[in-house]
CSV table of C-alpha atoms and ligand atoms in Angstrom, one decimal:
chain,number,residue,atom,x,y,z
A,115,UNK,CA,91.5,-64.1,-67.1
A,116,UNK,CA,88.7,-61.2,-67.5
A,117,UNK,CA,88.7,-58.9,-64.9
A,118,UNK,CA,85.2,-59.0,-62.7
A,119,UNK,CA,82.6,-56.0,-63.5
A,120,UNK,CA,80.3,-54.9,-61.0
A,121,UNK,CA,76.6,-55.6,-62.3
A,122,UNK,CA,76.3,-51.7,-63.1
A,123,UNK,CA,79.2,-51.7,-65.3
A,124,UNK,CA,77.7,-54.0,-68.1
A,125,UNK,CA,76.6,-52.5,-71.4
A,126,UNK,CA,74.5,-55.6,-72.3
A,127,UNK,CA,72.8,-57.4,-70.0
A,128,UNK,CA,70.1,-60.3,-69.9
A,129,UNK,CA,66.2,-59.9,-68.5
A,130,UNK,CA,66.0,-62.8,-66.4
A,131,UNK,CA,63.2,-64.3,-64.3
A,132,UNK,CA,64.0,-66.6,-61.1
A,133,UNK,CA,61.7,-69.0,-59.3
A,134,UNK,CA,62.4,-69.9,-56.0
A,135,UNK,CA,62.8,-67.7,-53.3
A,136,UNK,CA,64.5,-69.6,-50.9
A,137,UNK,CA,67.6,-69.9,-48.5
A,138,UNK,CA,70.4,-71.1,-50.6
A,139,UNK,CA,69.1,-68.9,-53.3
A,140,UNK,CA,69.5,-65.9,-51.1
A,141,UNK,CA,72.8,-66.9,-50.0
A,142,UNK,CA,74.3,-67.5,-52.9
A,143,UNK,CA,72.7,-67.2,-55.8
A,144,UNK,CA,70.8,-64.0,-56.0
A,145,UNK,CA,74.0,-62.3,-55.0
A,146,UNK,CA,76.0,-63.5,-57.9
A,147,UNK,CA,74.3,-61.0,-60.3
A,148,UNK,CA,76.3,-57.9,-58.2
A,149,UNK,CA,78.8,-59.1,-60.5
A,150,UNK,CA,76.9,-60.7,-64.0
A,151,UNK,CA,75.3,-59.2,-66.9
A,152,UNK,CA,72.2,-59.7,-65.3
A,153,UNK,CA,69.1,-57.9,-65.5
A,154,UNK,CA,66.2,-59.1,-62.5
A,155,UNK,CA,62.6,-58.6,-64.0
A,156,UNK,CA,61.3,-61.0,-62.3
A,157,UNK,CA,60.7,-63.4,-59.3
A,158,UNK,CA,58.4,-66.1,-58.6
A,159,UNK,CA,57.8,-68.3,-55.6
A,160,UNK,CA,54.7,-70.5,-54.3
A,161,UNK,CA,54.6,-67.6,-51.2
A,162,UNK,CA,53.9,-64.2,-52.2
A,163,UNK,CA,55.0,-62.7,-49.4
A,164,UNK,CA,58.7,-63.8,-49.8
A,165,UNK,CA,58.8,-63.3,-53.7
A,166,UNK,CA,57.9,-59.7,-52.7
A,167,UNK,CA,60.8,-59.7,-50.0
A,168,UNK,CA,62.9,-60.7,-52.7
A,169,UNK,CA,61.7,-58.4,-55.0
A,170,UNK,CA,62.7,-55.5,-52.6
A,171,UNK,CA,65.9,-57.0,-51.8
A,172,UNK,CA,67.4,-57.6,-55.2
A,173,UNK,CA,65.7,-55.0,-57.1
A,174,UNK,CA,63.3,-57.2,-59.0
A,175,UNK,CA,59.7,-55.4,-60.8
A,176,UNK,CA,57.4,-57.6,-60.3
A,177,UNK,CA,56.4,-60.8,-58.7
A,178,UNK,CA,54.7,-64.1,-59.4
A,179,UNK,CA,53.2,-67.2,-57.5
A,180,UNK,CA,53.0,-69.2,-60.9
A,181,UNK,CA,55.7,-69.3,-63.2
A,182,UNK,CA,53.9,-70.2,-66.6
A,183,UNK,CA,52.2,-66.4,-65.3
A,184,UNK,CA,55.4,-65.1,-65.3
A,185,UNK,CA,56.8,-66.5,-68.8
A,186,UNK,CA,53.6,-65.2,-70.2
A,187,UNK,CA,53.9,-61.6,-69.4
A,188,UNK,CA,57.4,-60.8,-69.2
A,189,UNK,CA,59.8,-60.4,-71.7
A,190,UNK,CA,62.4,-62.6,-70.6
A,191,UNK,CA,66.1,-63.5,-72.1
A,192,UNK,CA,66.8,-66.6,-69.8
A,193,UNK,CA,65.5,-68.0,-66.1
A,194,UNK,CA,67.3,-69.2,-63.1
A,195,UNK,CA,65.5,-72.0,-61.1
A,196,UNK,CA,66.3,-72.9,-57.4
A,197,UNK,CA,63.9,-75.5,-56.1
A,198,UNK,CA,63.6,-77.4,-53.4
A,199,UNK,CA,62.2,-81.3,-52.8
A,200,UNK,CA,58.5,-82.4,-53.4
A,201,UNK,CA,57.6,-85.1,-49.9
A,202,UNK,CA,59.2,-88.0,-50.9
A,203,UNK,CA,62.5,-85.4,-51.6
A,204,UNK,CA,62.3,-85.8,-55.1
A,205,UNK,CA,63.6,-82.7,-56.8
A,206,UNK,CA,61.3,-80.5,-58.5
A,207,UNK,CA,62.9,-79.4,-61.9
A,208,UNK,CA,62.3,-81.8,-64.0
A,209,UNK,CA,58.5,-81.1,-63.7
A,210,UNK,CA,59.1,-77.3,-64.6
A,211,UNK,CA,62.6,-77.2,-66.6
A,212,UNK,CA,60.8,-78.4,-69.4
A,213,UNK,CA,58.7,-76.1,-69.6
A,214,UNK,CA,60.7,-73.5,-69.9
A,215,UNK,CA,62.9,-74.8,-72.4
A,216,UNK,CA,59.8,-75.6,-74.4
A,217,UNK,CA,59.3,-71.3,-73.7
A,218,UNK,CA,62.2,-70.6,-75.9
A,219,UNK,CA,63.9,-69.8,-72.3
A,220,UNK,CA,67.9,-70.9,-71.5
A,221,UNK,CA,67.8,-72.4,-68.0
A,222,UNK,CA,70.5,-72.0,-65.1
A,223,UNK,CA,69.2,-74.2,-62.3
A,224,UNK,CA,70.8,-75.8,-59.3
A,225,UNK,CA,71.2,-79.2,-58.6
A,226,UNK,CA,70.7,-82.0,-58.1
A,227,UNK,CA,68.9,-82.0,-61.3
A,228,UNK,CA,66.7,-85.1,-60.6
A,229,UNK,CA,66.3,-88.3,-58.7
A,230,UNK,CA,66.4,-90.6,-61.8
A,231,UNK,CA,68.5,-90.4,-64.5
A,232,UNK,CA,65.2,-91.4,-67.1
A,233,UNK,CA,63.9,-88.4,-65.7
A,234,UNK,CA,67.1,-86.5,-66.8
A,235,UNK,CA,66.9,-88.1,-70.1
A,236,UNK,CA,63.6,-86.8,-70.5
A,237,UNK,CA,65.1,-83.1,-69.9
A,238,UNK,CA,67.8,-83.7,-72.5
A,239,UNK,CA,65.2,-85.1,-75.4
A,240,UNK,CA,63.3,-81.5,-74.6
A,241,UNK,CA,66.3,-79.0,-74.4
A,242,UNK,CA,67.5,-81.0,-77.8
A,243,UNK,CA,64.3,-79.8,-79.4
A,244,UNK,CA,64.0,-76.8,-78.5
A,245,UNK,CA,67.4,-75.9,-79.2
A,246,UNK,CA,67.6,-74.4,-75.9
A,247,UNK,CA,70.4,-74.7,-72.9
A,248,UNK,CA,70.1,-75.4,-69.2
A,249,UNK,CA,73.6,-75.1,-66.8
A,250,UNK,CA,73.1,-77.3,-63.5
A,251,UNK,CA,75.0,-75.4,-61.3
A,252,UNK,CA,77.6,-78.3,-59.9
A,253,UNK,CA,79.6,-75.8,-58.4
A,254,UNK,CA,83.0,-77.8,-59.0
A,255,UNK,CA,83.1,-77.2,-62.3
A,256,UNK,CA,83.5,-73.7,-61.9
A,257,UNK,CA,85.6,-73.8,-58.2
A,258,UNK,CA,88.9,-71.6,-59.2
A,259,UNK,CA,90.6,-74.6,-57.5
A,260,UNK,CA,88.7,-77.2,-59.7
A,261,UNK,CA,89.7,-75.2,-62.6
A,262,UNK,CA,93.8,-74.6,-62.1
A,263,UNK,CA,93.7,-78.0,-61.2
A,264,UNK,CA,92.8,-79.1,-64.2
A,265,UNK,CA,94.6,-76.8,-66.2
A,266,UNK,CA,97.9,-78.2,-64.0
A,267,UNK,CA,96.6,-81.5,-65.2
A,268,UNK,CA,96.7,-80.8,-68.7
A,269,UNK,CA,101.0,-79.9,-68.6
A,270,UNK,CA,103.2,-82.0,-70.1
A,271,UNK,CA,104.9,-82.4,-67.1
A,272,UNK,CA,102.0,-83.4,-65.2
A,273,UNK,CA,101.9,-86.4,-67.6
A,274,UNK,CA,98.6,-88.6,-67.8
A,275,UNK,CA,95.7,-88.6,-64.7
A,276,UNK,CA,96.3,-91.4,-63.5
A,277,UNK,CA,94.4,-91.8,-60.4
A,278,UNK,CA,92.5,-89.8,-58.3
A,279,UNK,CA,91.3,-89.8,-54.4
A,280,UNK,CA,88.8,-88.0,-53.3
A,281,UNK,CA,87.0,-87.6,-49.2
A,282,UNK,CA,83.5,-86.0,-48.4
A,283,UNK,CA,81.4,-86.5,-45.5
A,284,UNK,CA,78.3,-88.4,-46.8
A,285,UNK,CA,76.4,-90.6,-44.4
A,286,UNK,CA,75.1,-93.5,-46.8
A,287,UNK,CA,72.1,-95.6,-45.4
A,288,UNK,CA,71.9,-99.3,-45.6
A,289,UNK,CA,69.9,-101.2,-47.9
A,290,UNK,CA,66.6,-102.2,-45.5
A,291,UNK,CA,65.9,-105.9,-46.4
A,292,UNK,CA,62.1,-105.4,-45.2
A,293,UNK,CA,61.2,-102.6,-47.0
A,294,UNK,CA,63.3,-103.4,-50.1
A,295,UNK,CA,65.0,-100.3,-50.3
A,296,UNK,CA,67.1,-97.8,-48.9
A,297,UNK,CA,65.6,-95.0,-46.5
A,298,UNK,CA,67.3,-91.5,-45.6
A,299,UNK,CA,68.1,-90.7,-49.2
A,300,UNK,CA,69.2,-86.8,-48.1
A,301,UNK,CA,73.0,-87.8,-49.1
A,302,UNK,CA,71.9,-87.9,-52.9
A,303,UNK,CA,71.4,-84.3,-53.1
A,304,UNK,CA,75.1,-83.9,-52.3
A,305,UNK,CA,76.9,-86.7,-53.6
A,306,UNK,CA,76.3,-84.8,-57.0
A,307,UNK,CA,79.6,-82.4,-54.7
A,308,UNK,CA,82.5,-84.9,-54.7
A,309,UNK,CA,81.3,-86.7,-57.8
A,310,UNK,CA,81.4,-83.5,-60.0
A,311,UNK,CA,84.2,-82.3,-58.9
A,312,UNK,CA,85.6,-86.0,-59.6
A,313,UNK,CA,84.2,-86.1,-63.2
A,314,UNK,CA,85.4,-82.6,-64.1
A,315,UNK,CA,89.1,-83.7,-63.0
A,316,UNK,CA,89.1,-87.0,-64.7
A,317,UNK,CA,86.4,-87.1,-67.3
A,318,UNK,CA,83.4,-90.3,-67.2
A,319,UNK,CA,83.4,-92.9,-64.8
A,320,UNK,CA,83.1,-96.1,-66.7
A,321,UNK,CA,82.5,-98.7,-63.5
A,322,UNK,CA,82.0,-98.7,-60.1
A,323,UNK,CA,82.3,-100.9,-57.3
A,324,UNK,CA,81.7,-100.2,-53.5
A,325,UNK,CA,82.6,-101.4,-49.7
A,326,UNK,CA,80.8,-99.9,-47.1
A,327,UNK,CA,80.9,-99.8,-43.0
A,328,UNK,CA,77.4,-99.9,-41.3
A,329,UNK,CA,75.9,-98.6,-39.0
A,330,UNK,CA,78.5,-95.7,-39.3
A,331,UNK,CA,77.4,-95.4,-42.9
A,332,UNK,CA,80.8,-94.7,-44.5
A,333,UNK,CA,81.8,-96.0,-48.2
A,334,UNK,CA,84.7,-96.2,-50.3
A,335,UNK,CA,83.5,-96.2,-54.1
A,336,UNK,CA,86.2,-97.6,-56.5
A,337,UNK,CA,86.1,-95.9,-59.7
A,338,UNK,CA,87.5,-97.3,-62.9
A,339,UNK,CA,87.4,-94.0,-65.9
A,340,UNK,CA,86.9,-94.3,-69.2
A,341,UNK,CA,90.2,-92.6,-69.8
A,342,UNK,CA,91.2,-95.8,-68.2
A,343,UNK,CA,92.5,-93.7,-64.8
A,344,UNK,CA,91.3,-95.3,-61.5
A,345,UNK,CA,90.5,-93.4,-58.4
A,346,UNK,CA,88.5,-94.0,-55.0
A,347,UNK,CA,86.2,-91.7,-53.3
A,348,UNK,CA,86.1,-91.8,-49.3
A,349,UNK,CA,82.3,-91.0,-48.0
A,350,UNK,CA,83.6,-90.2,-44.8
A,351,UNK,CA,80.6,-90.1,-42.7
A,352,UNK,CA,82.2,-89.7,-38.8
A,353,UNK,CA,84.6,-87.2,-39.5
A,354,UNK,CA,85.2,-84.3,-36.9
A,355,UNK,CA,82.8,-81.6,-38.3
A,356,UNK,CA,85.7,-79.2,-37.1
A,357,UNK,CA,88.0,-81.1,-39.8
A,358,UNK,CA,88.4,-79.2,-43.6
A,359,UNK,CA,85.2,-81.2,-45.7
A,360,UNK,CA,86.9,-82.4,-48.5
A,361,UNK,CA,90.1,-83.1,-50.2
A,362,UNK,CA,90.6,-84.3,-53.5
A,363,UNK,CA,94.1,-85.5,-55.1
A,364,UNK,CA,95.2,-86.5,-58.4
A,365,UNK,CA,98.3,-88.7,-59.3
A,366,UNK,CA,99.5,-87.9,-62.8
A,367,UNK,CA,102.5,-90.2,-64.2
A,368,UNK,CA,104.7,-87.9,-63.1
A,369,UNK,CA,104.2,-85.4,-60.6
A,370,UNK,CA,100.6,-84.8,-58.0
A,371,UNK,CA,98.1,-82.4,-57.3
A,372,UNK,CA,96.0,-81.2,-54.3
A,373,UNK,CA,92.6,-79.7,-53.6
A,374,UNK,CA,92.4,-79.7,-49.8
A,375,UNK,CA,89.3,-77.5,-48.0
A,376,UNK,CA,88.2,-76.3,-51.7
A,377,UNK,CA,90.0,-73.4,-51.7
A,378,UNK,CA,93.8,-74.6,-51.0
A,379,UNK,CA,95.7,-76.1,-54.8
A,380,UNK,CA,98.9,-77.8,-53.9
A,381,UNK,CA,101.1,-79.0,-57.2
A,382,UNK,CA,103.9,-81.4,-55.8
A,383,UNK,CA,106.5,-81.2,-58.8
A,384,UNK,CA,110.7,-80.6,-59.6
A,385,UNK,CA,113.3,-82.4,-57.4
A,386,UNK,CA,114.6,-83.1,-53.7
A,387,UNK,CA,118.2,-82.2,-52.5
A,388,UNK,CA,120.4,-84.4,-54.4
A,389,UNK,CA,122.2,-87.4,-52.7
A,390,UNK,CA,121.6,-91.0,-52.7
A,391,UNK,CA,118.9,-92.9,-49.7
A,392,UNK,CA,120.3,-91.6,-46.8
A,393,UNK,CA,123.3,-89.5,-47.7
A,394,UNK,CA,121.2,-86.5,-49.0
A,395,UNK,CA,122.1,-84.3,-46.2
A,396,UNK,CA,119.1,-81.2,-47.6
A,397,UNK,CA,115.4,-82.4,-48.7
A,398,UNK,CA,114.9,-79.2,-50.5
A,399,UNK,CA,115.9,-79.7,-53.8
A,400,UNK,CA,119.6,-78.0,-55.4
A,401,UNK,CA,117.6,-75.4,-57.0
A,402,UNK,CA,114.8,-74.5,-54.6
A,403,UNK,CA,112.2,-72.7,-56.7
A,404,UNK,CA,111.8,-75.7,-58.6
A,405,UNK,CA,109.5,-78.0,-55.7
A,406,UNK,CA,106.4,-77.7,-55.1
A,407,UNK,CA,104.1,-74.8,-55.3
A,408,UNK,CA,100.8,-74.2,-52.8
A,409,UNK,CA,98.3,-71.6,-53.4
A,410,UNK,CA,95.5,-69.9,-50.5
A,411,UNK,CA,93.4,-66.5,-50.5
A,412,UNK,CA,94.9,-63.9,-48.8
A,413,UNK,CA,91.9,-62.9,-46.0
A,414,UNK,CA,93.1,-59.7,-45.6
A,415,UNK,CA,92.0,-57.7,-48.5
A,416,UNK,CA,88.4,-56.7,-49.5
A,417,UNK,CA,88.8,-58.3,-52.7
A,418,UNK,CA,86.4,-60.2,-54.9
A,419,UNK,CA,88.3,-63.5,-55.2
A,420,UNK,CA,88.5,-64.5,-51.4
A,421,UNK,CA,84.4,-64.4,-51.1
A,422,UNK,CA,82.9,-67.3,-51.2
A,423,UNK,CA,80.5,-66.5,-53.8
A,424,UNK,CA,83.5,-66.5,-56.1
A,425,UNK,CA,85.8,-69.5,-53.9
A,426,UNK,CA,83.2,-71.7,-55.0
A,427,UNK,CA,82.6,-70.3,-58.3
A,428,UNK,CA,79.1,-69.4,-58.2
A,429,UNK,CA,79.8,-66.1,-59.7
A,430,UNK,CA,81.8,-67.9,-62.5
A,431,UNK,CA,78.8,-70.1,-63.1
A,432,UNK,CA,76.1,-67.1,-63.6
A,433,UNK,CA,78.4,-65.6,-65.9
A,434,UNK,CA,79.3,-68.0,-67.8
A,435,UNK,CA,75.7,-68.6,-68.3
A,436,UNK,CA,74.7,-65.3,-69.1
A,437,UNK,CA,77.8,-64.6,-71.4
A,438,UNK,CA,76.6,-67.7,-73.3
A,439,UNK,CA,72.3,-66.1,-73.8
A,440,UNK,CA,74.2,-62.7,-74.4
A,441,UNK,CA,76.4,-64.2,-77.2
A,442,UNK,CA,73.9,-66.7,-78.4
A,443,UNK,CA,76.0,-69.7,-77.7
A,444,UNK,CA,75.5,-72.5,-76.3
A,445,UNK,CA,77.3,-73.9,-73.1
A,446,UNK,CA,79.8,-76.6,-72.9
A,447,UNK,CA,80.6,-76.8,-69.0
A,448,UNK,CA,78.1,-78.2,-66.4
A,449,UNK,CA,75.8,-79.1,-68.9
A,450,UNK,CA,72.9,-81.5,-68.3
A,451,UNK,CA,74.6,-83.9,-70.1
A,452,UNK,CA,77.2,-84.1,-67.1
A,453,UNK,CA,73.9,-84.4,-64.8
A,454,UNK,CA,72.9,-86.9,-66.5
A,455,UNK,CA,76.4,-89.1,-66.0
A,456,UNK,CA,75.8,-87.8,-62.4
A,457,UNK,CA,72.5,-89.2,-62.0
A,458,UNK,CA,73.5,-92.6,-63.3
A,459,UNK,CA,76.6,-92.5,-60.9
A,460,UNK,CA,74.0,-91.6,-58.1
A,461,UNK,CA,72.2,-94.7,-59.5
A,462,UNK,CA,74.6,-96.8,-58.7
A,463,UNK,CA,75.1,-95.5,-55.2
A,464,UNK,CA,71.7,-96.3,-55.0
A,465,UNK,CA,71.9,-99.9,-56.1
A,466,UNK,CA,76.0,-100.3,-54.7
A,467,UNK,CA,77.2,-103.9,-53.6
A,468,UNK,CA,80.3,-105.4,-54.1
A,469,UNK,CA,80.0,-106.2,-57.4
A,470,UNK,CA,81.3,-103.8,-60.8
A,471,UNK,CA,78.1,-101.3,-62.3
A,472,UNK,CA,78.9,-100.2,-65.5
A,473,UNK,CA,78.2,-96.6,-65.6
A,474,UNK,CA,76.3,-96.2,-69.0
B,57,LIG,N1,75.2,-75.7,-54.4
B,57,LIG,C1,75.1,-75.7,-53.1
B,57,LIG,O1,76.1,-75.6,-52.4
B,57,LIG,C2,73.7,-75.8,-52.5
B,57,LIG,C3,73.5,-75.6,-51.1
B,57,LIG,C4,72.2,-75.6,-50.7
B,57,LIG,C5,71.2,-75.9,-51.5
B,57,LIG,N2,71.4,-76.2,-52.8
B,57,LIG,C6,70.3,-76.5,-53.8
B,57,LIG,O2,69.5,-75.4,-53.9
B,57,LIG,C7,68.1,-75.7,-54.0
B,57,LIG,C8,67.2,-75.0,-53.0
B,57,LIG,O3,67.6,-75.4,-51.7
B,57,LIG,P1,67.0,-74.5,-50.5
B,57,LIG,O4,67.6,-75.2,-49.3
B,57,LIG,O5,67.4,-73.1,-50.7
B,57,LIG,O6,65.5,-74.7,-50.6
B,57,LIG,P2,64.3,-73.8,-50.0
B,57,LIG,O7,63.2,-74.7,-49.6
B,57,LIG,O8,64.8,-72.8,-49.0
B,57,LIG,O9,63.8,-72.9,-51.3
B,57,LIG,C9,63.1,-73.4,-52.3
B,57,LIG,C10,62.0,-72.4,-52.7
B,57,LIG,O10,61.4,-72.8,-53.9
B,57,LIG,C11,60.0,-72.5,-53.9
B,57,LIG,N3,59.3,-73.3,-54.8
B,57,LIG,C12,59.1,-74.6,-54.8
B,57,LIG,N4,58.3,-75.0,-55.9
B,57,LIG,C13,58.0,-73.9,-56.6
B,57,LIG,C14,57.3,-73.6,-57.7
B,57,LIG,N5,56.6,-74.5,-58.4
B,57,LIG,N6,57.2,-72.3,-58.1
B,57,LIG,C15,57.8,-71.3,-57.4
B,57,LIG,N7,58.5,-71.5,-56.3
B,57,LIG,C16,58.6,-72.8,-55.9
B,57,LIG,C17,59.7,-72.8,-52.4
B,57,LIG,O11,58.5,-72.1,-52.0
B,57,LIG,C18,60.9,-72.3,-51.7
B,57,LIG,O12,60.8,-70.9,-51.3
B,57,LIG,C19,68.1,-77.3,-54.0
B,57,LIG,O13,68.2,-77.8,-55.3
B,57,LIG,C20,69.4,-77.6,-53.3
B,57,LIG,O14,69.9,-78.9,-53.6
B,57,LIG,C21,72.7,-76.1,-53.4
């Protein structure tokens, strides 16, 4: 694994433009570039007065309210774009993603990358053209958890995925006979959480099927994969805000591995204490470094990986992205291709009854 260089430390670095000043963006997105090849020229948001606080902040040159303005007259390498929901919480992007692409520009955006999945498809038939890129930033794919996971489920030993379970706290309206449709729609921006870090693990979901409990608003979505794996994911609505948000398991054919809190990897593996049912007089196995083995940040240290720009691989994400405009490449991880499998399994969130949806 590369070491991390501070932003000052790169030789090469991209000129980037970002639109969208706003509060997840300064959190955690802006501050990823401490630690990228990445070069701020520019920022743009609908308020001047906040792209100018940003400016200041993150040591941008100049400012824009329109961002066809600021394509226009800066030189730029690559954009980031963090939006937020037009009134009838649509997101934004696919109305200025295009664009962009169209610019010549690579795009890193956040998600979710659009309501519909048509509207995704038109993204893709544009970033085809124009031979262009665009990373939506579905954290999991880049969570160091996410990622040793997967490596652990590609061992031999690990055997085949066969089945996953996830749990997320997602409070999922129900379907409103009188209006013909389903109100309170704010879950869709974050089932795009579990669901990626679900696809990343196991590859496409090929059907789904769904129970829910109303008025509590929890769901259990059954998920047949492609691979031919199974799984559920638990949208555990009333859980105790004080409990860890998600945990995520996968069952290989022959041994198990954990994500619990997104930042703890447990791999369950080797042998218990030898001895038949009931006479084994030791649970921990004859040769006790071969059991399980559990993984947490140390707290302690002022170290890179225990922030959580880097726990949830936001950091990982810029990089990757920028590494890929540096070197002219393209990207193969949290492409929009995996939004648009996203979208269509948000689709059928949207449409779930107790009946199989092919995922297409
Ligand atoms: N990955 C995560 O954990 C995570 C967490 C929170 C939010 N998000 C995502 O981040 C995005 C932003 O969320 P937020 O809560 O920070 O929103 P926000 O409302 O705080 O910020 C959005 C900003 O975009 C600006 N904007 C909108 N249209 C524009 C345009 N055409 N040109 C220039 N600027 C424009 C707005 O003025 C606003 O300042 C959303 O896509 C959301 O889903 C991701």
């Amino acid at each position: 694994m590369n070491p991390i260089k501070f932003n000052y430390e790169y030789d090469r670095e991209i000129k980037a433009g970002f639109i969208g000043c706003g509060a997840h963006a300064f959190r955690n997105v802006y501050p990823t570039f401490d630690y990228a090849p990445v070069d701020l020229v520019a920022v743009c948001d609908l308020n001047a007065e906040r792209a100018e606080i940003y400016r200041k902040r993150f040591g941008a040159e100049n400012i824009y309210t329109d961002y066809k303005e600021m394509i226009k007259q800066e030189k730029l390498d690559a954009v980031f774009v963090v939006l937020n929901f037009d009134k009838e919480g649509r997101p934004m992007y696919p109305r200025i993603v295009p664009d962009l692409l169209e610019a010549g520009l690579p795009v890193w955006m956040e998600k979710p990358a659009a309501y519909t999945a048509d509207e995704v498809e038109r993204m893709l038939e544009v970033e085809e053209r124009s031979g262009q890129f665009v990373l939506v930033a579905n954290k999991r794919y880049f969570y160091p958890t996410f990622e040793k996971a997967k490596q652990i489920i590609g061992l031999e030993g690990f055997g085949e995925p066969v089945s996953i379970n996830g749990r997320y706290p997602l409070t999922l309206s129900p379907y409103q006979e009188d209006i013909a449709t389903r109100t309170g729609l704010h879950w869709f921006q974050d089932i795009c959480h579990p669901m990626s870090g679900i696809h990343y693990l196991m590859g496409e979901v090929k059907e789904m099927c769904f129970i829910e409990h109303q008025p509590s608003g929890n769901v259990q979505a059954l998920l047949q994969f492609k691979s031919g794996g199974i799984g559920n994911l638990q949208l555990a609505s009333t859980q105790a805000p004080t409990s860890p948000l998600e945990r995520f398991e996968v069952i290989g054919s022959n041994q198990n591995v954990v994500i619990d809190n997104g930042m703890r990897l447990i791999y369950y593996k080797g042998s218990k204490g030898s001895g038949e049912y009931g006479k084994a007089p030791v649970y921990i196995g004859d040769d006790p470094a071969d059991g399980p083995v559990l993984w947490e940040p140390e707290f302690s240290l002022g170290q890179v990986y225990n922030k959580n720009l880097f726990l949830q691989g936001m950091v990982q994400s810029v990089n990757y992205f920028a590494n890929a405009v540096l070197e002219g490449k393209k990207i193969e991880r949290s492409t929009l291709r995996d939004s648009l499998h996203l979208t269509k399994i948000f689709d059928a969130f949207k449409q779930r009854s107790g009946k199989w949806i092919t995922i297409g």
